[in-house]
Amino acid sequence: MSLAIATARLLLLCCTVLTPLPCLAIPAEGEPFSDLRLNDPQPTTILVRVVGHGAMVLGREVGSARVTITDVGTKQILATGIQQGEAGDQNQIMRTPRLMEEPHYSSRPAATFTATFDLLHPTLVEVTAEGPLAYPASSQRASTTVWLVPGQDMTNDGIVLHLYGYIVQIEYPQSGEPLIAKDDVILRAVVRTLSGALVRPHGDWDSRKIHIYGELMIGERVLERLQLFYNNDRSSFEAPFFVPLSNDAPDGITLRVVAADPSSGNFGVGKAKYPVLTERLPPKKP
């Protein structure tokens, strides 16, 4: 190869390397902010939904849920209030398949808590929820921390807080009702999700997959475990039991109903106490 040809090839290679290429960088954001008043407060909306884990949204039927938003840095409460609306569309929430990025609760109207703040800078907040408010014995609490960025609204599903548990109510005998020793009594209890939907066989919340049982207690000692059966006419779980002697239960008895679903992490307990009276004797014949 001649010196002239080698020199020409070297010059061609240098030109190729030094030629500027078009910029292939991708912008970090889709669209620039239209408002250039960077040091003015920006209205920022946050939407919060409180839902029963594996169930619906906590709405009016169960007294809804209280939501509190607190500035993590200053500990100042920025907003607090009650989630407003209904439990949502059961078919859409429980039975409709969807992609991860698709809304789960907002495709149809469902209860929400909404607040708008005028923010100067990104703010770390704690969002806390407590409910269902109509069932304080079954009330649960959950919280999370999120950044609020000025002008960037959190809409669609918003911040979703999951409350774990069941509403377990002993309907009969009513709490505090005196029971007669040796009587045969039917324990009747209703189990619902925290959003208020009934737990029953073959439903969206299938009781066959949940451990539901009763316990007869004297003090803290379990005297008997009761196997509960579903009564479709009353939409309740029932089991018979014998009231112990008043001498054996001078301070009365306690009935406890447990609903436990380890696979979902939902657990609920209902309790009621009863005084025990001496057994009824047949009237004496004259």
Short mmCIF file of N, CA and C in Angstrom, two decimals, residues 23 38 92 99 103 108 116 121 133 145 155 177-178 184 194 211 238 242 246 258 262-263 280:
data_model
loop_
_atom_site.label_atom_id
_atom_site.label_comp_id
_atom_site.label_asym_id
_atom_site.label_seq_id
_atom_site.Cartn_x
_atom_site.Cartn_y
_atom_site.Cartn_z
N CYS A 23 -28.46 14.40 18.11
CA CYS A 23 -28.72 14.09 19.52
C CYS A 23 -29.86 13.08 19.64
N LEU A 38 -42.42 29.89 38.67
CA LEU A 38 -41.87 28.76 39.42
C LEU A 38 -41.89 28.98 40.92
N GLN A 92 -67.19 -4.48 38.46
CA GLN A 92 -65.98 -3.86 37.95
C GLN A 92 -64.79 -4.10 38.87
N LEU A 99 -55.16 -4.57 33.37
CA LEU A 99 -53.72 -4.43 33.43
C LEU A 99 -53.32 -3.66 34.68
N PRO A 103 -57.04 1.73 35.96
CA PRO A 103 -57.69 2.03 37.25
C PRO A 103 -58.50 0.85 37.75
N ARG A 108 -65.76 3.27 37.65
CA ARG A 108 -67.14 3.60 37.99
C ARG A 108 -67.12 4.42 39.29
N THR A 116 -57.24 19.66 48.14
CA THR A 116 -56.39 20.47 47.27
C THR A 116 -55.54 21.41 48.12
N HIS A 121 -43.36 23.85 47.21
CA HIS A 121 -42.25 22.93 46.97
C HIS A 121 -42.74 21.50 47.23
N LEU A 133 -66.21 3.45 60.20
CA LEU A 133 -66.58 4.25 61.35
C LEU A 133 -67.87 3.80 62.01
N THR A 145 -46.72 7.08 53.39
CA THR A 145 -46.12 8.39 53.13
C THR A 145 -45.90 8.54 51.63
N THR A 155 -54.81 11.66 40.70
CA THR A 155 -56.22 11.41 40.38
C THR A 155 -56.41 9.94 40.03
N GLU A 177 -77.62 -9.80 77.36
CA GLU A 177 -78.89 -10.47 77.66
C GLU A 177 -78.65 -11.63 78.63
N PRO A 178 -79.40 -11.69 79.74
CA PRO A 178 -79.21 -12.79 80.69
C PRO A 178 -79.56 -14.13 80.05
N ASP A 184 -80.66 -24.47 76.01
CA ASP A 184 -80.09 -24.71 74.69
C ASP A 184 -80.31 -23.44 73.86
N LEU A 194 -64.94 -5.39 55.35
CA LEU A 194 -64.92 -4.04 55.91
C LEU A 194 -65.69 -3.05 55.04
N HIS A 211 -61.91 -19.59 57.76
CA HIS A 211 -62.16 -20.31 59.01
C HIS A 211 -63.09 -19.44 59.88
N GLU A 238 -74.55 -19.99 62.31
CA GLU A 238 -75.24 -20.38 63.53
C GLU A 238 -74.65 -21.66 64.12
N PHE A 242 -75.01 -25.12 74.95
CA PHE A 242 -75.69 -25.18 76.24
C PHE A 242 -75.05 -24.17 77.18
N SER A 246 -74.68 -21.60 86.57
CA SER A 246 -74.29 -20.30 87.12
C SER A 246 -73.16 -20.45 88.13
N VAL A 258 -64.85 -15.95 65.50
CA VAL A 258 -63.61 -15.63 64.79
C VAL A 258 -63.80 -15.92 63.31
N PRO A 262 -56.09 -16.71 56.43
CA PRO A 262 -54.64 -16.48 56.36
C PRO A 262 -54.14 -16.18 54.95
N SER A 263 -54.82 -16.70 53.92
CA SER A 263 -54.33 -16.49 52.56
C SER A 263 -54.43 -15.02 52.14
N ARG A 280 -84.23 -22.45 85.38
CA ARG A 280 -85.64 -22.27 85.71
C ARG A 280 -86.22 -23.58 86.24
#
